[in-house]
mmCIF file of C-alpha atoms in Angstrom:
data_model
loop_
_atom_site.group_PDB
_atom_site.id
_atom_site.type_symbol
_atom_site.label_atom_id
_atom_site.label_comp_id
_atom_site.label_asym_id
_atom_site.label_seq_id
_atom_site.Cartn_x
_atom_site.Cartn_y
_atom_site.Cartn_z
ATOM 1 C CA MET A 1 -6.639 -1.866 19.126
ATOM 2 C CA SER A 2 -8.012 -2.121 15.590
ATOM 3 C CA LYS A 3 -11.614 -3.256 15.111
ATOM 4 C CA VAL A 4 -11.136 -4.725 11.612
ATOM 5 C CA GLU A 5 -13.238 -7.858 11.185
ATOM 6 C CA GLN A 6 -11.147 -10.908 10.359
ATOM 7 C CA ASN A 7 -13.137 -12.611 7.622
ATOM 8 C CA VAL A 8 -11.202 -14.990 5.393
ATOM 9 C CA ASN A 9 -13.727 -14.427 2.597
ATOM 10 C CA GLN A 10 -12.823 -10.747 2.263
ATOM 11 C CA VAL A 11 -10.694 -11.157 -0.858
ATOM 12 C CA LEU A 12 -9.773 -8.105 -2.930
ATOM 13 C CA GLU A 13 -10.303 -9.183 -6.525
ATOM 14 C CA ILE A 14 -9.394 -7.096 -9.572
ATOM 15 C CA GLN A 15 -11.008 -8.349 -12.781
ATOM 16 C CA GLN A 16 -9.812 -7.247 -16.227
ATOM 17 C CA LEU A 17 -9.177 -3.709 -15.026
ATOM 18 C CA SER A 18 -8.222 -1.049 -17.571
ATOM 19 C CA ALA A 19 -7.686 2.697 -17.171
ATOM 20 C CA ARG A 20 -6.640 5.595 -19.384
ATOM 21 C CA TYR A 21 -5.045 9.001 -19.050
ATOM 22 C CA GLY A 22 -6.483 10.803 -22.063
ATOM 23 C CA GLU A 23 -5.512 8.659 -25.039
ATOM 24 C CA VAL A 24 -2.864 6.694 -23.107
ATOM 25 C CA ASP A 25 -3.638 3.184 -21.865
ATOM 26 C CA ALA A 26 -2.252 3.182 -18.312
ATOM 27 C CA LEU A 27 -3.700 -0.226 -17.367
ATOM 28 C CA GLN A 28 -4.745 -3.002 -19.705
ATOM 29 C CA ASP A 29 -6.890 -5.950 -18.566
ATOM 30 C CA VAL A 30 -5.184 -6.450 -15.204
ATOM 31 C CA SER A 31 -6.598 -9.272 -13.072
ATOM 32 C CA LEU A 32 -5.282 -9.941 -9.552
ATOM 33 C CA GLN A 33 -6.347 -11.164 -6.139
ATOM 34 C CA VAL A 34 -5.122 -10.068 -2.711
ATOM 35 C CA HIS A 35 -6.113 -12.340 0.156
ATOM 36 C CA PRO A 36 -6.540 -11.467 3.832
ATOM 37 C CA GLY A 37 -3.289 -12.087 5.671
ATOM 38 C CA GLU A 38 -0.971 -11.432 2.719
ATOM 39 C CA ILE A 39 1.124 -8.684 1.178
ATOM 40 C CA LEU A 40 1.091 -8.419 -2.612
ATOM 41 C CA ALA A 41 3.933 -6.236 -3.888
ATOM 42 C CA LEU A 42 3.498 -4.365 -7.159
ATOM 43 C CA ILE A 43 6.771 -3.944 -9.025
ATOM 44 C CA GLY A 44 7.779 -2.603 -12.408
ATOM 45 C CA PRO A 45 9.673 0.297 -13.970
ATOM 46 C CA ASN A 46 8.527 3.891 -13.739
ATOM 47 C CA GLY A 47 5.260 4.366 -15.628
ATOM 48 C CA ALA A 48 4.374 0.666 -15.438
ATOM 49 C CA GLY A 49 0.939 1.340 -13.908
ATOM 50 C CA LYS A 50 1.562 0.604 -10.223
ATOM 51 C CA SER A 51 0.259 3.913 -8.888
ATOM 52 C CA THR A 52 -2.552 3.913 -11.442
ATOM 53 C CA LEU A 53 -3.799 0.553 -10.197
ATOM 54 C CA ILE A 54 -3.842 1.828 -6.613
ATOM 55 C CA ARG A 55 -5.701 4.988 -7.669
ATOM 56 C CA VAL A 56 -8.373 3.004 -9.493
ATOM 57 C CA ILE A 57 -8.961 0.624 -6.575
ATOM 58 C CA SER A 58 -9.194 3.545 -4.152
ATOM 59 C CA GLY A 59 -11.620 5.444 -6.384
ATOM 60 C CA ILE A 60 -9.351 8.397 -7.136
ATOM 61 C CA LEU A 61 -9.288 7.412 -10.819
ATOM 62 C CA SER A 62 -12.140 5.838 -12.768
ATOM 63 C CA SER A 63 -11.575 2.656 -14.715
ATOM 64 C CA SER A 64 -12.416 2.399 -18.393
ATOM 65 C CA LYS A 65 -13.174 -1.302 -18.058
ATOM 66 C CA GLY A 66 -13.327 -4.046 -15.450
ATOM 67 C CA SER A 67 -14.366 -4.358 -11.817
ATOM 68 C CA VAL A 68 -12.914 -4.389 -8.315
ATOM 69 C CA PHE A 69 -14.542 -6.748 -5.823
ATOM 70 C CA TRP A 70 -14.113 -7.055 -2.074
ATOM 71 C CA GLY A 71 -15.858 -9.919 -0.340
ATOM 72 C CA GLY A 72 -17.901 -10.456 -3.507
ATOM 73 C CA GLN A 73 -19.129 -6.832 -3.626
ATOM 74 C CA ASP A 74 -18.235 -4.504 -6.496
ATOM 75 C CA ILE A 75 -16.666 -1.575 -4.647
ATOM 76 C CA THR A 76 -16.663 0.581 -7.788
ATOM 77 C CA THR A 77 -20.390 1.014 -7.101
ATOM 78 C CA PHE A 78 -19.848 2.115 -3.495
ATOM 79 C CA SER A 79 -20.154 5.687 -2.281
ATOM 80 C CA PRO A 80 -16.873 7.332 -1.198
ATOM 81 C CA ALA A 81 -17.787 6.780 2.461
ATOM 82 C CA GLN A 82 -18.623 3.098 1.889
ATOM 83 C CA ARG A 83 -15.350 2.539 0.073
ATOM 84 C CA ALA A 84 -13.404 4.413 2.763
ATOM 85 C CA ARG A 85 -14.650 1.930 5.365
ATOM 86 C CA ARG A 86 -13.094 -0.914 3.394
ATOM 87 C CA VAL A 87 -10.010 0.478 1.650
ATOM 88 C CA ALA A 88 -7.348 2.787 3.097
ATOM 89 C CA VAL A 89 -4.589 4.332 0.981
ATOM 90 C CA VAL A 90 -1.111 5.569 1.828
ATOM 91 C CA PRO A 91 -0.103 7.810 -1.101
ATOM 92 C CA GLN A 92 3.400 9.027 -1.814
ATOM 93 C CA ALA A 93 4.239 12.029 0.378
ATOM 94 C CA ARG A 94 5.150 15.038 -1.728
ATOM 95 C CA GLN A 95 5.963 17.723 0.847
ATOM 96 C CA LEU A 96 2.480 18.264 2.166
ATOM 97 C CA GLY A 97 1.494 21.769 3.167
ATOM 98 C CA GLY A 98 -1.504 23.186 4.925
ATOM 99 C CA ALA A 99 -2.291 24.298 8.429
ATOM 100 C CA PHE A 100 -3.546 20.945 9.762
ATOM 101 C CA SER A 101 -1.692 19.485 12.708
ATOM 102 C CA VAL A 102 -0.462 15.900 12.670
ATOM 103 C CA ARG A 103 -3.284 14.846 15.016
ATOM 104 C CA GLN A 104 -5.915 16.567 12.850
ATOM 105 C CA THR A 105 -4.499 14.863 9.749
ATOM 106 C CA VAL A 106 -4.604 11.414 11.337
ATOM 107 C CA LEU A 107 -8.143 12.084 12.586
ATOM 108 C CA LEU A 108 -9.197 12.582 8.941
ATOM 109 C CA GLY A 109 -8.848 8.816 8.639
ATOM 110 C CA ARG A 110 -11.926 8.505 10.848
ATOM 111 C CA THR A 111 -14.123 10.720 8.628
ATOM 112 C CA ALA A 112 -16.203 7.861 7.205
ATOM 113 C CA HIS A 113 -16.869 6.547 10.731
ATOM 114 C CA LEU A 114 -17.979 9.766 12.467
ATOM 115 C CA ASP A 115 -21.556 10.490 13.537
ATOM 116 C CA LEU A 116 -23.939 12.655 11.510
ATOM 117 C CA LEU A 117 -22.559 15.808 13.106
ATOM 118 C CA GLY A 118 -18.977 14.819 12.260
ATOM 119 C CA ARG A 119 -17.991 14.432 15.900
ATOM 120 C CA ALA A 120 -15.191 12.105 16.990
ATOM 121 C CA GLY A 121 -16.056 9.720 19.801
ATOM 122 C CA LYS A 122 -13.867 8.001 22.354
ATOM 123 C CA GLU A 123 -13.115 5.055 20.051
ATOM 124 C CA ASP A 124 -12.141 7.403 17.205
ATOM 125 C CA LEU A 125 -9.701 9.291 19.417
ATOM 126 C CA GLU A 126 -8.255 6.063 20.812
ATOM 127 C CA LEU A 127 -7.636 4.764 17.281
ATOM 128 C CA VAL A 128 -5.908 8.030 16.344
ATOM 129 C CA ASP A 129 -3.607 7.767 19.379
ATOM 130 C CA TRP A 130 -2.915 4.103 18.614
ATOM 131 C CA ALA A 131 -2.086 4.855 14.961
ATOM 132 C CA MET A 132 0.300 7.669 15.889
ATOM 133 C CA GLU A 133 2.064 5.439 18.418
ATOM 134 C CA GLN A 134 2.397 2.611 15.887
ATOM 135 C CA THR A 135 4.003 4.921 13.311
ATOM 136 C CA GLN A 136 6.181 6.798 15.830
ATOM 137 C CA VAL A 137 4.651 10.231 15.224
ATOM 138 C CA ALA A 138 2.854 10.723 18.553
ATOM 139 C CA HIS A 139 5.519 13.228 19.648
ATOM 140 C CA LEU A 140 4.615 15.322 16.573
ATOM 141 C CA ALA A 141 0.879 15.386 17.292
ATOM 142 C CA ASP A 142 0.606 19.165 17.677
ATOM 143 C CA ARG A 143 3.062 20.095 14.916
ATOM 144 C CA ARG A 144 1.720 21.362 11.594
ATOM 145 C CA LEU A 145 2.307 19.228 8.507
ATOM 146 C CA ALA A 146 4.298 21.975 6.811
ATOM 147 C CA GLU A 147 6.724 21.987 9.752
ATOM 148 C CA ILE A 148 7.824 18.349 9.582
ATOM 149 C CA SER A 149 10.080 16.467 7.177
ATOM 150 C CA GLY A 150 9.037 14.424 4.158
ATOM 151 C CA GLY A 151 9.844 11.199 5.994
ATOM 152 C CA GLU A 152 7.751 12.266 8.966
ATOM 153 C CA GLN A 153 4.916 13.193 6.630
ATOM 154 C CA GLN A 154 5.074 9.707 5.085
ATOM 155 C CA ARG A 155 4.604 8.171 8.533
ATOM 156 C CA VAL A 156 1.699 10.543 9.231
ATOM 157 C CA LEU A 157 -0.022 9.341 6.047
ATOM 158 C CA LEU A 158 0.419 5.742 7.209
ATOM 159 C CA ALA A 159 -1.022 6.681 10.605
ATOM 160 C CA ARG A 160 -4.039 8.247 8.888
ATOM 161 C CA ALA A 161 -4.628 5.016 6.940
ATOM 162 C CA LEU A 162 -4.290 2.878 10.083
ATOM 163 C CA ALA A 163 -6.791 5.103 11.902
ATOM 164 C CA GLN A 164 -9.201 4.429 9.036
ATOM 165 C CA ASP A 165 -9.282 0.832 10.297
ATOM 166 C CA THR A 166 -10.048 -1.015 7.056
ATOM 167 C CA PRO A 167 -9.551 -4.634 5.967
ATOM 168 C CA VAL A 168 -7.691 -3.520 2.807
ATOM 169 C CA LEU A 169 -4.574 -1.352 2.851
ATOM 170 C CA LEU A 170 -2.997 0.091 -0.308
ATOM 171 C CA LEU A 171 0.472 1.652 -0.091
ATOM 172 C CA ASP A 172 2.152 3.575 -2.910
ATOM 173 C CA GLU A 173 5.929 3.418 -2.411
ATOM 174 C CA PRO A 174 5.588 3.763 1.371
ATOM 175 C CA THR A 175 9.331 3.781 2.089
ATOM 176 C CA SER A 176 10.053 6.804 -0.116
ATOM 177 C CA HIS A 177 11.523 9.736 1.864
ATOM 178 C CA LEU A 178 12.334 7.426 4.799
ATOM 179 C CA ASP A 179 15.825 6.728 6.088
ATOM 180 C CA LEU A 180 16.923 3.113 6.391
ATOM 181 C CA GLY A 181 15.864 2.705 10.014
ATOM 182 C CA PHE A 182 12.324 3.952 9.390
ATOM 183 C CA GLN A 183 12.071 1.912 6.172
ATOM 184 C CA VAL A 184 12.761 -1.239 8.172
ATOM 185 C CA SER A 185 10.403 -0.292 11.017
ATOM 186 C CA LEU A 186 7.589 0.591 8.596
ATOM 187 C CA LEU A 187 7.851 -2.694 6.710
ATOM 188 C CA ARG A 188 7.991 -4.629 9.980
ATOM 189 C CA LEU A 189 4.900 -2.765 11.167
ATOM 190 C CA VAL A 190 2.995 -3.609 7.983
ATOM 191 C CA ARG A 191 4.018 -7.259 8.291
ATOM 192 C CA SER A 192 2.879 -7.443 11.910
ATOM 193 C CA LEU A 193 -0.457 -5.761 11.088
ATOM 194 C CA VAL A 194 -1.043 -8.255 8.287
ATOM 195 C CA ARG A 195 -0.472 -11.148 10.695
ATOM 196 C CA GLU A 196 -2.370 -9.734 13.672
ATOM 197 C CA GLN A 197 -5.348 -8.190 11.850
ATOM 198 C CA ASN A 198 -5.532 -10.388 8.752
ATOM 199 C CA LEU A 199 -5.283 -7.384 6.432
ATOM 200 C CA ALA A 200 -5.120 -7.647 2.654
ATOM 201 C CA VAL A 201 -2.224 -5.389 1.620
ATOM 202 C CA MET A 202 -1.163 -4.218 -1.834
ATOM 203 C CA MET A 203 2.070 -2.262 -1.871
ATOM 204 C CA ALA A 204 3.846 -0.593 -4.810
ATOM 205 C CA MET A 205 7.595 -0.882 -4.264
ATOM 206 C CA HIS A 206 10.841 -0.113 -6.073
ATOM 207 C CA ASP A 207 13.472 -1.849 -3.930
ATOM 208 C CA LEU A 208 13.405 -5.453 -5.136
ATOM 209 C CA ASN A 209 15.315 -6.735 -2.116
ATOM 210 C CA GLN A 210 12.752 -5.161 0.203
ATOM 211 C CA VAL A 211 10.069 -6.815 -1.932
ATOM 212 C CA SER A 212 11.784 -10.168 -1.579
ATOM 213 C CA GLY A 213 12.003 -9.877 2.193
ATOM 214 C CA THR A 214 8.507 -8.471 2.756
ATOM 215 C CA ALA A 215 5.997 -9.720 0.179
ATOM 216 C CA ASP A 216 4.127 -13.008 0.125
ATOM 217 C CA ARG A 217 3.467 -12.611 -3.608
ATOM 218 C CA VAL A 218 4.753 -10.276 -6.311
ATOM 219 C CA ALA A 219 2.964 -8.834 -9.356
ATOM 220 C CA LEU A 220 5.116 -7.445 -12.176
ATOM 221 C CA LEU A 221 3.605 -4.686 -14.313
ATOM 222 C CA VAL A 222 5.157 -3.388 -17.526
ATOM 223 C CA ASP A 223 3.475 -0.762 -19.725
ATOM 224 C CA GLY A 224 0.203 -1.230 -17.877
ATOM 225 C CA GLN A 225 0.099 -4.985 -18.429
ATOM 226 C CA LEU A 226 0.539 -7.778 -15.906
ATOM 227 C CA GLN A 227 3.624 -9.773 -16.910
ATOM 228 C CA ALA A 228 3.905 -12.188 -13.996
ATOM 229 C CA VAL A 229 2.454 -12.912 -10.569
ATOM 230 C CA GLY A 230 3.629 -15.417 -7.990
ATOM 231 C CA ALA A 231 5.913 -16.015 -5.054
ATOM 232 C CA PRO A 232 9.036 -13.807 -4.899
ATOM 233 C CA ASP A 233 11.307 -16.581 -6.179
ATOM 234 C CA GLN A 234 8.983 -17.089 -9.170
ATOM 235 C CA VAL A 235 8.895 -13.431 -10.257
ATOM 236 C CA LEU A 236 12.235 -12.018 -9.089
ATOM 237 C CA THR A 237 14.247 -13.907 -11.689
ATOM 238 C CA PRO A 238 17.049 -12.609 -13.926
ATOM 239 C CA GLU A 239 14.838 -13.123 -16.973
ATOM 240 C CA TYR A 240 11.828 -11.159 -15.717
ATOM 241 C CA ILE A 241 14.011 -8.391 -14.278
ATOM 242 C CA LEU A 242 15.976 -8.014 -17.515
ATOM 243 C CA SER A 243 12.773 -7.910 -19.554
ATOM 244 C CA ALA A 244 11.122 -5.306 -17.292
ATOM 245 C CA TYR A 245 14.037 -3.106 -16.212
ATOM 246 C CA ARG A 246 16.529 -3.668 -19.059
ATOM 247 C CA THR A 247 19.118 -4.494 -16.412
ATOM 248 C CA GLU A 248 21.137 -7.667 -15.932
ATOM 249 C CA VAL A 249 21.175 -9.016 -12.390
ATOM 250 C CA GLU A 250 22.278 -12.014 -10.428
ATOM 251 C CA VAL A 251 19.712 -13.558 -8.100
ATOM 252 C CA LEU A 252 21.254 -15.302 -5.113
ATOM 253 C CA ASP A 253 19.800 -17.061 -2.086
ATOM 254 C CA HIS A 254 20.111 -14.871 0.978
ATOM 255 C CA PRO A 255 22.523 -16.705 3.325
ATOM 256 C CA ARG A 256 20.284 -16.271 6.398
ATOM 257 C CA THR A 257 16.701 -16.194 5.108
ATOM 258 C CA GLY A 258 17.005 -18.071 1.817
ATOM 259 C CA VAL A 259 14.866 -15.483 -0.014
ATOM 260 C CA PRO A 260 16.037 -14.132 -3.390
ATOM 261 C CA PHE A 261 18.738 -11.471 -3.140
ATOM 262 C CA ILE A 262 19.145 -9.303 -6.238
ATOM 263 C CA VAL A 263 22.570 -7.968 -7.230
ATOM 264 C CA PRO A 264 22.813 -5.781 -10.375
ATOM 265 C CA ARG A 265 25.688 -6.526 -12.709
ATOM 266 C CA THR A 266 27.757 -3.362 -12.904
ATOM 267 C CA GLU A 267 30.814 -4.616 -14.784
ATOM 268 C CA ALA A 268 31.331 -3.289 -18.309
#
């Protein structure tokens, strides 16, 4: 259904990116790449800079230094509409209000693609229907946002981003508010979209075992600085986890998949 162009040269590249909240350094010289066809998971303790990095890339927050390139173009120089055609964001749902219906909210993802009069065409409406089906919210299409649960709202925000139909997808703790079944289905959906549409996905996550089973690469942020980046088994180590989270863990090989499986040490 999606019309995203599959171009292997469309790399998302963050170069020496820094950002501040007032006098506080929230990001300091972060450099990363996210390639088409991969999921990069951002991990780190609360306040590490994960959400800040996503906000800067999406244009919600201005950087104090550095650049963000996509396909060799500096997207920090793009207009909001130009950036919205390339980067879609799934923010954390925080009990959204308002009178918009679910369908109207998902249709907002098409804003940058509408004609000069702001009218939705056949392709726009088809993408909205497809996105709602993919995220299992089609049955809620006529319900108002304020009338549905936080987990349902999270899936609506993902549907809105899918309707945006971009080569880059940024997700900020997308499994928050979701029960276990929807967490699994959402992560499977993201994985399948990455494979089928060659998307470049950056996803801030807290559950390290979900990271291990979902991400192709992992970037560890602590106090706004990049501490490590690599395959899950290179970053999800007892040493890095202890340094970042101040928690001792055992890292085992999952008996079925072989990926790292993190078990916190709870004994006194």
